[in-house]
Every structure is written in C-alpha cells, then in structure tokens.
XYZ file of C-alpha atoms in Angstrom:
621
model
C -59.024 5.403 -0.327
C -56.388 7.637 -2.076
C -57.479 9.116 -5.512
C -53.912 9.271 -6.904
C -51.250 6.796 -7.047
C -48.309 8.317 -9.108
C -45.425 5.608 -9.935
C -42.807 8.269 -10.859
C -41.360 11.495 -9.313
C -42.646 13.381 -12.344
C -46.174 12.217 -11.722
C -46.049 12.979 -8.068
C -44.204 16.253 -8.861
C -47.244 17.429 -11.201
C -49.724 16.391 -8.211
C -48.046 18.326 -5.616
C -47.620 21.380 -7.894
C -51.273 21.407 -8.019
C -52.804 23.223 -5.093
C -56.379 22.165 -5.813
C -55.152 18.318 -4.894
C -55.358 17.612 -1.094
C -52.014 15.912 -0.322
C -53.756 13.051 1.866
C -55.369 11.986 -1.227
C -52.096 10.683 -2.935
C -50.729 7.115 -2.433
C -46.725 7.945 -2.404
C -46.152 4.023 -1.685
C -44.323 3.484 -5.153
C -42.011 6.544 -5.069
C -38.245 6.155 -4.151
C -37.172 9.781 -5.064
C -38.616 12.924 -3.397
C -35.706 15.234 -3.556
C -36.516 19.039 -4.563
C -40.151 17.694 -4.209
C -41.250 21.121 -2.376
C -38.114 23.148 -3.203
C -38.962 26.848 -2.891
C -42.828 25.784 -3.135
C -45.130 28.559 -2.692
C -47.926 26.108 -1.547
C -49.623 26.992 1.638
C -51.853 23.963 2.427
C -49.544 20.724 3.346
C -52.296 18.992 5.168
C -52.356 15.159 4.563
C -48.599 14.969 3.898
C -48.282 13.536 7.452
C -50.091 10.298 6.069
C -47.844 9.536 3.276
C -46.205 6.141 2.952
C -42.423 6.916 2.570
C -40.997 3.818 3.452
C -39.588 3.126 -0.033
C -37.910 6.654 -0.424
C -34.239 6.573 -0.540
C -33.604 10.332 -1.536
C -35.052 13.342 0.156
C -32.424 15.741 -0.585
C -33.653 19.553 -0.919
C -37.086 17.983 -0.303
C -38.465 21.107 1.668
C -35.613 23.441 1.045
C -36.677 27.133 0.747
C -40.247 26.140 1.546
C -40.728 29.075 4.061
C -44.361 28.413 5.058
C -44.121 24.599 5.657
C -44.475 23.604 9.289
C -46.421 20.151 9.156
C -45.869 17.151 11.568
C -43.681 14.454 9.784
C -42.985 12.346 13.063
C -45.005 9.244 12.078
C -42.973 8.805 8.788
C -41.071 5.719 8.013
C -37.749 7.042 6.671
C -35.684 3.944 7.128
C -34.896 3.674 3.778
C -33.534 7.264 3.030
C -29.823 7.754 2.714
C -29.761 11.243 1.573
C -31.325 13.979 3.623
C -28.860 16.935 2.880
C -30.545 20.337 2.632
C -33.811 18.786 3.468
C -35.124 21.359 5.617
C -32.718 24.143 4.648
C -34.123 27.701 4.747
C -37.260 26.278 5.816
C -37.908 29.080 8.258
C -41.148 28.160 9.509
C -40.338 24.513 10.182
C -40.253 23.391 13.958
C -41.842 19.875 14.379
C -40.568 16.806 16.162
C -38.330 14.573 14.344
C -36.881 12.476 17.122
C -38.712 9.028 16.661
C -37.254 8.998 13.021
C -35.108 5.962 12.158
C -32.312 7.435 10.115
C -29.688 4.453 10.484
C -29.215 4.491 6.851
C -28.730 7.980 6.265
C -25.218 8.894 5.025
C -25.641 12.541 3.973
C -27.065 15.243 6.210
C -25.065 18.402 4.906
C -26.900 21.503 5.563
C -30.017 19.623 6.624
C -31.266 22.569 8.941
C -29.121 25.289 7.515
C -30.789 28.440 8.055
C -34.189 26.823 9.403
C -34.309 29.660 12.170
C -37.317 28.359 13.889
C -36.165 24.944 14.093
C -35.613 23.623 17.729
C -36.393 19.977 18.557
C -34.748 17.346 20.222
C -32.744 14.737 17.762
C -30.386 13.082 20.503
C -32.191 9.555 19.704
C -30.933 9.576 16.153
C -28.827 6.888 15.101
C -25.950 8.844 13.222
C -23.582 5.880 12.907
C -23.508 5.540 9.158
C -23.518 9.499 8.602
C -20.348 10.634 6.796
C -21.341 14.152 5.719
C -22.909 16.922 8.379
C -20.945 19.976 7.087
C -23.125 22.811 8.062
C -25.853 20.727 9.245
C -26.872 23.632 11.746
C -25.502 26.656 10.138
C -27.408 29.770 11.075
C -30.156 27.543 12.783
C -30.248 30.579 15.049
C -33.080 29.051 17.574
C -31.431 25.637 17.697
C -29.886 24.333 21.003
C -30.688 20.683 21.589
C -28.320 17.875 23.296
C -26.402 15.806 20.593
C -23.840 14.211 22.912
C -25.388 10.775 21.952
C -24.538 11.089 18.170
C -21.888 8.858 16.710
C -20.094 11.207 14.397
C -16.825 8.630 13.939
C -17.612 8.373 10.256
C -17.738 12.092 9.564
C -14.562 13.435 7.780
C -15.788 17.073 7.391
C -17.173 19.042 10.446
C -16.783 22.465 8.731
C -19.272 24.954 9.606
C -21.552 22.678 11.566
C -22.776 25.194 14.090
C -21.492 28.388 12.541
C -23.662 31.423 13.116
C -25.947 28.966 15.352
C -26.190 31.891 17.977
C -28.030 29.920 20.508
C -26.326 26.530 20.492
C -24.400 25.833 23.670
C -24.265 22.117 24.308
C -21.489 19.747 25.444
C -20.196 17.493 23.043
C -16.966 16.144 24.687
C -18.384 12.682 24.132
C -18.031 12.882 20.543
C -15.524 10.371 18.774
C -13.992 13.038 16.347
C -11.956 11.659 13.645
C -12.706 14.437 11.116
C -9.826 15.961 9.209
C -11.858 19.315 8.545
C -13.444 21.373 11.120
C -12.819 24.957 9.868
C -15.524 27.609 11.360
C -17.293 24.817 13.117
C -18.187 26.997 16.072
C -17.509 30.363 14.503
C -20.402 32.968 15.694
C -22.079 30.141 17.720
C -23.352 30.332 21.119
C -20.648 28.010 22.681
C -19.166 29.334 25.860
C -16.340 26.796 25.738
C -15.084 24.515 22.973
C -14.722 20.639 23.364
C -11.239 19.502 24.185
C -10.869 17.673 20.876
C -11.338 20.785 18.968
C -7.910 22.039 18.217
C -7.814 25.926 18.419
C -4.993 25.612 15.650
C -8.037 26.610 13.486
C -7.877 29.944 15.088
C -5.420 32.794 14.279
C -3.157 33.936 17.231
C -0.885 36.757 16.801
C -1.683 36.666 13.142
C -0.474 32.835 12.838
C -2.429 29.732 12.620
C -0.543 27.305 15.261
C -1.837 23.966 14.785
C -0.701 20.952 17.012
C -2.128 17.962 15.040
C -1.599 16.747 11.589
C -5.268 16.757 11.041
C -5.657 20.381 11.721
C -2.542 21.313 9.490
C -4.110 19.139 6.578
C -7.323 21.187 6.891
C -5.497 24.727 6.502
C -2.970 23.580 3.904
C -5.880 22.222 1.913
C -7.547 25.704 2.165
C -6.578 27.795 -0.652
C -7.768 30.775 1.116
C -5.158 30.224 3.812
C -1.486 31.393 3.057
C 1.036 28.956 3.979
C 3.195 31.762 5.386
C 0.193 32.178 8.168
C 0.945 28.571 9.502
C 3.221 27.820 12.212
C 4.432 24.534 11.903
C 6.999 24.284 14.977
C 4.615 22.015 16.856
C 4.218 19.612 14.192
C 6.150 16.217 14.105
C 4.435 14.330 11.122
C 3.615 15.750 7.791
C 2.894 12.304 6.036
C 0.508 12.661 3.188
C 0.025 16.745 3.948
C -0.183 17.680 0.417
C -0.945 14.262 -1.237
C -3.050 14.688 -4.443
C -3.601 18.633 -3.503
C -4.806 20.915 -6.023
C -3.425 23.667 -4.523
C -1.766 26.122 -6.873
C -0.069 28.865 -4.554
C 2.542 27.220 -2.359
C 4.425 30.524 -1.577
C 5.414 30.829 2.137
C 5.870 27.089 2.669
C 9.580 27.967 2.259
C 9.419 29.719 5.676
C 8.042 26.758 7.569
C 9.882 25.491 10.635
C 10.204 21.585 10.046
C 12.832 21.036 12.294
C 10.583 18.792 14.639
C 9.136 16.591 11.689
C 9.995 13.175 11.735
C 7.915 11.805 8.946
C 7.450 13.534 5.473
C 6.580 10.198 3.699
C 4.306 11.136 0.393
C 4.134 14.783 1.896
C 3.858 15.937 -2.002
C 2.875 12.713 -3.547
C 0.774 13.734 -6.989
C 0.775 17.423 -6.016
C 0.638 18.320 -9.538
C 1.422 22.146 -9.187
C 4.081 22.035 -6.504
C 7.534 23.711 -7.166
C 8.277 25.532 -4.454
C 12.005 26.106 -2.909
C 12.782 24.030 0.292
C 16.256 24.083 0.223
C 16.238 26.098 3.812
C 14.321 23.639 5.595
C 15.952 21.872 8.537
C 15.048 18.291 7.785
C 17.655 16.809 10.350
C 14.831 15.282 12.315
C 13.231 13.451 9.473
C 13.355 9.625 9.294
C 10.980 8.742 6.664
C 10.920 10.241 3.359
C 9.415 7.363 1.383
C 7.410 8.636 -1.680
C 7.980 12.340 -0.371
C 7.805 13.687 -4.000
C 6.385 10.900 -5.686
C 4.636 11.914 -9.028
C 5.253 15.701 -8.382
C 5.488 16.392 -11.939
C 6.281 20.009 -11.776
C 8.917 19.929 -8.999
C 12.510 20.743 -9.851
C 14.131 22.699 -6.752
C 17.338 22.599 -5.319
C 17.693 20.158 -2.240
C 21.344 19.708 -1.944
C 21.749 21.458 1.350
C 19.418 19.173 3.176
C 20.808 17.234 6.183
C 19.226 13.830 5.677
C 21.621 12.161 7.850
C 18.453 10.769 9.986
C 16.335 9.343 6.983
C 16.371 5.679 6.820
C 13.737 5.442 4.216
C 13.746 6.958 0.662
C 11.937 4.368 -1.363
C 10.124 6.057 -4.043
C 11.243 9.268 -3.017
C 11.138 11.001 -6.666
C 9.445 8.184 -8.177
C 7.447 9.761 -11.203
C 8.641 13.109 -10.674
C 9.596 13.564 -14.247
C 10.974 17.172 -14.132
C 13.357 16.719 -11.255
C 17.140 16.887 -12.251
C 18.958 18.548 -9.340
C 22.215 17.738 -7.597
C 21.977 15.515 -4.537
C 25.681 14.414 -4.240
C 26.117 16.311 -0.855
C 23.628 14.123 0.922
C 24.522 11.844 3.778
C 22.665 8.948 3.173
C 24.676 6.562 5.432
C 21.455 5.597 7.439
C 19.440 4.860 4.573
C 18.319 1.220 4.000
C 15.910 1.504 1.274
C 16.268 3.090 -2.069
C 13.646 0.940 -4.048
C 12.209 2.862 -6.824
C 13.909 6.048 -5.736
C 14.598 7.478 -9.081
C 11.933 5.385 -11.062
C 10.384 7.233 -13.994
C 12.643 10.272 -13.395
C 12.975 10.829 -16.989
C 15.301 13.872 -16.649
C 17.442 12.770 -13.903
C 20.980 12.646 -14.609
C 22.981 14.043 -11.509
C 26.184 12.666 -9.860
C 25.644 10.329 -6.972
C 28.931 8.446 -6.740
C 29.889 10.050 -3.472
C 26.966 8.512 -1.690
C 27.493 6.247 1.097
C 25.137 3.516 0.643
C 26.821 0.645 2.866
C 23.294 0.533 5.078
C 21.092 0.058 1.918
C 19.408 -3.531 1.455
C 17.048 -2.690 -1.019
C 17.493 -0.906 -4.556
C 14.921 -2.798 -6.496
C 13.929 -0.718 -9.551
C 15.954 2.367 -8.290
C 16.769 3.842 -11.771
C 13.956 2.047 -13.406
C 12.818 4.107 -16.511
C 15.213 7.087 -15.477
C 15.748 7.389 -19.290
C 18.572 10.086 -19.138
C 20.590 8.899 -16.133
C 24.126 8.049 -17.055
C 26.347 8.679 -14.015
C 29.337 6.717 -12.544
C 28.382 4.609 -9.455
C 31.215 2.155 -9.311
C 32.328 3.689 -5.944
C 29.157 2.456 -4.209
C 29.449 -0.009 -1.375
C 26.668 -2.398 -2.178
C 27.749 -5.119 0.432
C 24.798 -5.119 2.199
C 22.214 -4.960 -0.641
C 20.011 -8.056 -0.855
C 17.552 -6.636 -3.722
C 18.773 -5.415 -7.232
C 15.781 -6.614 -9.333
C 14.484 -4.128 -12.010
C 17.285 -1.805 -10.739
C 18.423 -0.440 -14.210
C 15.347 -1.626 -15.988
C 14.683 0.511 -18.995
C 17.516 3.057 -18.118
C 18.260 3.575 -21.794
C 21.082 5.846 -21.462
C 22.926 3.825 -18.560
C 26.180 2.477 -19.402
C 28.758 2.910 -16.258
C 31.346 0.458 -15.171
C 30.017 -1.558 -12.200
C 32.617 -4.104 -11.785
C 33.952 -2.958 -8.190
C 30.594 -3.718 -6.744
C 30.302 -6.263 -3.886
C 27.305 -8.012 -4.775
C 27.762 -11.099 -2.510
C 24.589 -10.424 -0.312
C 22.193 -9.840 -3.574
C 19.491 -12.649 -3.775
C 17.709 -11.071 -6.593
C 18.811 -9.835 -10.090
C 15.644 -10.514 -12.084
C 15.069 -7.944 -14.846
C 18.249 -6.217 -13.472
C 19.417 -4.623 -16.853
C 15.932 -5.477 -18.893
C 15.476 -2.737 -21.517
C 18.814 -0.944 -20.634
C 19.488 -0.568 -24.407
C 22.912 1.164 -23.868
C 24.426 -1.150 -21.236
C 27.686 -2.985 -22.043
C 30.175 -3.186 -19.299
C 32.074 -6.109 -17.768
C 30.651 -7.866 -14.669
C 32.895 -10.542 -14.465
C 34.344 -9.727 -10.841
C 30.710 -10.031 -9.381
C 30.496 -12.799 -6.937
C 26.664 -13.880 -7.458
C 26.614 -16.772 -5.103
C 23.596 -15.799 -3.273
C 21.556 -15.037 -6.116
C 18.377 -16.914 -6.262
C 16.787 -14.876 -9.316
C 18.327 -13.859 -12.378
C 15.010 -14.132 -14.504
C 15.382 -12.062 -17.732
C 18.389 -10.192 -16.272
C 19.364 -8.969 -19.540
C 16.209 -9.117 -21.574
C 16.082 -6.413 -24.093
C 19.861 -5.362 -23.311
C 20.519 -5.220 -26.736
C 24.066 -3.540 -26.577
C 25.220 -6.032 -24.076
C 27.874 -8.353 -25.511
C 30.244 -9.161 -22.802
C 32.553 -12.294 -23.103
C 35.918 -13.545 -22.955
C 36.564 -15.994 -25.908
C 39.813 -17.282 -24.430
C 38.212 -18.631 -21.280
C 38.208 -22.384 -20.646
C 34.543 -22.678 -20.567
C 34.316 -21.064 -23.924
C 36.701 -23.609 -25.350
C 35.027 -26.481 -23.720
C 31.720 -25.465 -25.282
C 33.509 -25.414 -28.776
C 34.525 -29.307 -28.177
C 31.165 -29.877 -27.478
C 29.292 -28.701 -30.458
C 29.429 -31.814 -32.394
C 27.640 -33.619 -29.770
C 24.978 -30.874 -29.782
C 24.506 -31.683 -33.239
C 23.097 -35.150 -32.614
C 20.943 -33.803 -29.890
C 17.026 -33.488 -30.142
C 16.653 -30.103 -31.592
C 15.786 -27.537 -29.038
C 13.224 -24.713 -29.430
C 15.087 -21.609 -30.359
C 13.472 -19.704 -27.561
C 15.393 -21.287 -25.380
C 18.522 -21.307 -27.387
C 18.909 -17.448 -27.000
C 19.957 -17.885 -23.568
C 23.864 -17.716 -23.778
C 25.737 -20.742 -24.396
C 25.258 -22.001 -20.943
C 21.645 -21.783 -21.556
C 22.188 -23.695 -24.705
C 24.078 -26.396 -23.180
C 21.919 -26.935 -20.165
C 18.788 -27.079 -22.052
C 20.344 -29.138 -24.943
C 21.444 -31.824 -22.382
C 18.290 -31.628 -20.228
C 15.854 -31.379 -23.308
C 17.557 -33.844 -25.369
C 18.219 -36.078 -22.130
C 19.611 -39.626 -23.013
C 18.991 -38.831 -26.922
C 22.410 -37.048 -26.625
C 24.340 -39.340 -29.287
C 27.418 -41.061 -28.179
C 29.059 -42.492 -24.999
C 30.455 -39.218 -24.059
C 27.172 -37.458 -24.465
C 25.772 -39.777 -21.969
C 28.264 -39.554 -19.184
C 27.895 -35.836 -19.816
C 24.396 -35.686 -18.806
C 24.778 -38.019 -16.107
C 27.504 -35.563 -14.874
C 25.168 -32.422 -15.209
C 22.621 -34.378 -13.478
C 24.870 -35.139 -10.615
C 25.739 -31.952 -10.131
C 22.237 -30.437 -10.219
C 21.170 -33.135 -7.767
C 24.295 -32.304 -5.493
C 23.297 -28.557 -5.181
C 19.526 -28.973 -5.355
C 19.756 -25.942 -7.857
C 20.597 -25.356 -11.699
C 24.496 -24.959 -11.578
C 27.148 -25.262 -14.184
C 30.510 -23.807 -15.058
C 29.440 -22.886 -18.557
C 28.451 -19.419 -18.116
C 30.469 -17.288 -20.678
C 31.823 -14.771 -17.926
C 35.631 -15.167 -17.532
C 35.431 -15.488 -13.547
C 31.794 -15.115 -12.849
C 31.349 -18.511 -10.815
C 27.769 -19.286 -10.692
C 27.380 -21.329 -7.458
C 23.623 -21.433 -7.063
C 21.115 -20.190 -9.480
C 17.660 -21.414 -9.302
C 16.234 -19.420 -12.102
C 18.831 -19.163 -14.706
C 16.685 -19.776 -17.772
C 15.985 -16.463 -19.390
C 19.027 -14.611 -17.885
C 19.960 -13.135 -21.359
C 16.880 -13.545 -23.020
C 16.328 -10.776 -25.587
C 20.121 -10.475 -26.245
C 19.878 -11.155 -30.101
C 22.713 -12.877 -31.786
C 24.638 -14.465 -28.813
C 24.137 -18.077 -29.847
C 26.119 -20.729 -31.631
C 25.279 -21.610 -35.574
C 25.574 -25.293 -36.109
C 26.074 -24.731 -39.730
C 29.275 -22.612 -39.940
C 30.326 -23.405 -36.075
C 30.609 -19.412 -35.264
C 29.278 -17.528 -32.265
C 27.540 -14.071 -31.941
C 26.534 -14.487 -35.840
C 22.785 -14.202 -35.749
C 20.983 -11.201 -36.913
C 17.246 -10.564 -36.363
C 15.726 -9.913 -39.688
C 12.166 -9.298 -39.121
C 9.316 -10.227 -36.400
C 5.856 -11.218 -37.204
C 3.058 -10.801 -34.846
C 1.027 -14.142 -34.570
C -1.508 -13.207 -32.020
C -2.516 -10.386 -29.687
C -4.985 -10.130 -26.429
C -5.577 -7.505 -24.240
C -5.743 -8.359 -20.506
C -6.359 -6.388 -17.269
C -5.256 -7.298 -13.790
C -4.842 -5.529 -10.193
C -1.389 -4.970 -9.441
C -0.140 -4.354 -5.895
C 1.887 -0.787 -5.812
C 4.835 0.508 -3.602
C 2.328 2.280 -1.426
C 0.488 -1.024 -0.608
C -2.595 0.128 -2.989
C -3.896 -1.597 -5.967
C -4.093 -0.321 -9.462
C -5.672 -1.664 -12.471
C -3.172 -2.363 -15.278
C -3.679 -3.370 -19.133
C -1.386 -5.794 -20.742
C -1.000 -6.640 -24.365
C -0.200 -10.491 -24.577
C 0.439 -12.699 -27.313
C 3.115 -14.592 -29.554
C 5.317 -13.255 -31.953
C 7.591 -15.077 -34.249
C 11.297 -13.633 -34.784
C 13.349 -14.674 -37.919
C 16.964 -14.781 -37.664
C 19.657 -14.899 -40.368
C 23.475 -15.986 -39.733
C 25.685 -13.024 -40.747
C 28.546 -15.820 -41.627
C 26.815 -18.462 -43.713
C 23.466 -17.180 -44.426
C 21.482 -19.858 -42.573
C 17.788 -19.036 -41.440
C 16.314 -19.912 -38.171
C 13.057 -18.906 -36.463
C 11.287 -19.002 -33.069
C 7.944 -18.320 -31.761
C 7.831 -16.511 -28.416
C 5.217 -15.068 -26.061
C 5.201 -11.588 -24.925
C 3.508 -9.311 -22.412
C 3.728 -5.537 -22.651
C 2.318 -2.812 -20.236
C -0.161 -0.555 -22.247
C-alpha cells in the first residue's frame, strides 16, 4: 500500500523533490496535472515511477524537460487522458525507453516533445496522432532518432516547422503523410533526409538568392515570416493570393511593390485587417485578377495610388475598401465594366471623396451599402448606368455629406431600397423620375434623412389629399409614429386603421376603393405618394419609407403641411441586447444594440398645436 496519496500538484511536487522518498510509495491516482513535475530535476533515482497511476492526468507538459539523468521505463502508463505532451522529454538527454504502446489518441499538442533528446531512438509508429494539431520541432536535434513514422495521421497539423531540424540521423519515407500544414519552414534543415517528400515544396529554399514558391501555402509561410524580405520572393508562379496577409502583424512590407502578380487571379481579402500595410502597389500588373473582394478591407493604414491598375477582368469588388478608413485616392481611370458586385465597396471609408462618375457600372447588380458610412463622400454619380442593379439597400446609409443628383438613374431593375438614404443627413435631391415598379422593399428608406424635403405641391395627388382632410378629421385617431411616414402613409394608414369608422358615405366608398386596389395588386399600392411622377406600382413594405423625416405631416388644426417641429425627445426605457450577425465574408460577429422606447414631442410652427408619439429604437453600440 502506498504511503503517500497527494491530492494536488503542489503536494506531489513536494514529495518528488524529497529524494529520500521512494517514488513507488506515492499514489498519484488523484492527480490531473504533472506539468514540469521533474523539469531540470537533479534527482538520480526514479525507480518506482513506472508503477504510477496516471490515468487521470491531462497535462504532462515539460514533465521531464532538462532531466538529464532520467531513463526509466514508462510503457505501462495509461496516458489516454493526456492532451498536452509538449516538450515532455525535451533535453532529457539520457532517455531512451519504449513508448509505442501508449494511447495518445487525445493528445493535441506534442510541440518539441523529444527536442534535444539526443539518446532517444524508439519506435512510435503505432501512435494514433489523429487529434494532434501541434508538432513543431518535435524531433529537433534528436540526433539519434531514425524510426518510421509513415503511419502517422498529421491531417490536423498546421505548423510543421523545425520538426526534423538538426535530426542528423533521420532518414525515413514520409510520402504517405496527408499534409495540410501552412508552415514547414526549416522542417528538414540539416536533417539526415536523403530525398524530400513530394509534398514538401522546395519554395522554402532559396534558389539564386530568391524564394520561388509555387503554392499559396508556401508563399503565406514566407510572407508571415518577418525575417524574410518580401523582395526576396519570386511570385511569378503564384495564381492565388487570397488572404495572403489577412490579419498580418507584419510591419515591413518593403519589396512587395516589385512582385510579379501577372498570373494572379484571386486577391480576395489579401490585405484584410493588415493594420500596418501602406506600401505602393501602382506598378502591379493585375490584369488577370478576377476577384478583389475585401482586398483592403479594414486595412486602416492603407492610402496609396492605384489608378494605374488594369482591373478590366475583375468581377467582384464587394467590400474591397470597406473599413479602410485612411484611403482617399483617385480611382476614376479604372475600367470596372466587368464588375457585377460593388456591395459595401466603400463602406466605412470615412475619408474617401474621389470622383467616380466616369465608371461604367452597367454590369453591376449589387450596390448594397456601397457608400454606407462613407462620411466624406460627395461626388457626382448621375452618369452611372444602373439599369442592371437589383440591390440598393443601405447604399448611402449614414453617408452624411452626400447630396448629389441621382434623378438620371435607371432603377427599373431594383428590388430593394430599404434604408437606402437612412441617416444621409445632407441628402435633398429630386428622385421623381425614378421608375420603382419592381421595388419590393423601401423599409425606412429615408429614416433620419433630416434634410430631405422633396415634393411638388402642384401635383394632383397633393391637391386630392387636401380635399380629403375633412374626412380624416372624422377618422379614428392614428398613432403618431405612423403619421410621420409621408402623406401617402398618413392616408393609407388612416383608411386601413380607421376602416369603416371613416365618417360619411364618401369615406366608406374611398375605403372600399383602396381595399379593392390592394386586393387587385396583392400589395400596398396608391397614387397618393407625394413625388410628382414617381408612380408606385408595386410596393410591399412601404410603411416606414420616410420614417424619421421630421415635419413632413399634416396638421389638422391649421390645415398646413410641413409644419411640425421636434421640440424634445424623452427616453422612456432602454436595454442592451447582443446578437450574432452574419458578416459579408460569411462569418458571424457578436454585436450589441441599445433598444427601447423614446417619446418625441412636436409643435406645429403655424398654430402652436402640440403632439407626441412613442417610438421604438434599436441602435448599434
């Protein structure tokens, strides 16, 4: 029976530090962590350790590291619960015992496990390495090791750097390895390998002073290594540079301007979130590139000329400069005639304000959020051929400076204009020539567009509404939050909300007429929209189109329009919620919002009448 039964690592550590205690007298069945237990230990007698119950241990990191005299058999140990064996026998220069019977199926980290274990040379080919993700430097400088490893499953390993570096005796066939690693730098440097596996790309070695990678994986490894000068990389064989510097912390990009990118077709997310990148690229030949989606997304330092680029083959520019807050360079020479998607292209590019009116956007179908939060942008776009665009939702949302004519646009193919000018506080241009017959959503199209006041009071629709105001006086009162939605919204909601309560025979027949029209088309349709010629033929979500345009409603007391002034807003309730939102790249991000209710107080500037409304809000934090 064991004399000692420690319940914590600290208790066990004190026991093994006492060389007068026989290790076989220690019951280790309650221990889960043995990391660094004998690290650099000067103990000479390890007898009895082979009897230990390690079935509950999960961590053996550094367990015998630097223990130069340790060489006790451990093959009977049950290590099935262990997940971390990194550097377990590192620098254990005397250790050379069988371990092939170990069940390591739960181990994920074996980094440097036998590094500098100069005596170790035991079979390990029976090991189940299917869950191992980290083996960097596992046999580095293990100068005696030369055992078959061809049965190992290394499919989850992403970093193979230094595995056999300076393992001078190692010379085994590894052709069977299913390699998906993105890093294999110096994997076989100064090893005993007579020939390299076919999967090992020789791009890691310099030829005539240049690295010549032929695969994106090898190029990415080199590009992330700040010890490698980008000027020393020959990229002429590369066709895919997607995500090459994504989230890179590299600070020195000098030499990248000399790269041959003439064969590259994919540059999507190439510099996404590369916070220090700001190198000139205007000499690049990008004529073969078809995908520039998110290329400079959130590259917050980037602000270099690109106007010389030949982008005539590019079809996708979605999110290309999104969040690149410093960027403000001319792009007017670009041939974008092949581009089909420009969604969010300049979203959040706060400083961008360059002319784009010469662009041929006739192939573009998606412009969702294109200038969203582009707070400085205010350039003419009226010459654009938008006849094929289907999506314009959020296009100028929160583009606070934008106020340019758009009345020449052909929007006959657009199906979504939701939030298109929401928060565009400067915008006030006529749109009465637009054909919106295919639009399915105009939800909150002008919400918060506080300057927008376009109307033709001579229109028949305007006059017709004036004739109907007496009927509305007898209608059941409608909540003010609906009556802030243009005169069309007022009339429609008044009739539908008041229903049969509309006073008088005329009101009854008018209600039947509206119901009949709605039933005929199957959607909300009316000729009461105040734009002069803007014929609403199919609108499914018209409620809220002009929500937030203060003062654009009818006062029943004095009979005037456009006379309401916001006096104050009172916060009634507020809470914080979080939710996962899908991003443009398909990933999900946790987003927080403030939600609640506010009460707005209005006063008629003509007669002094007071009104109020309670509305809900949802604001991103």
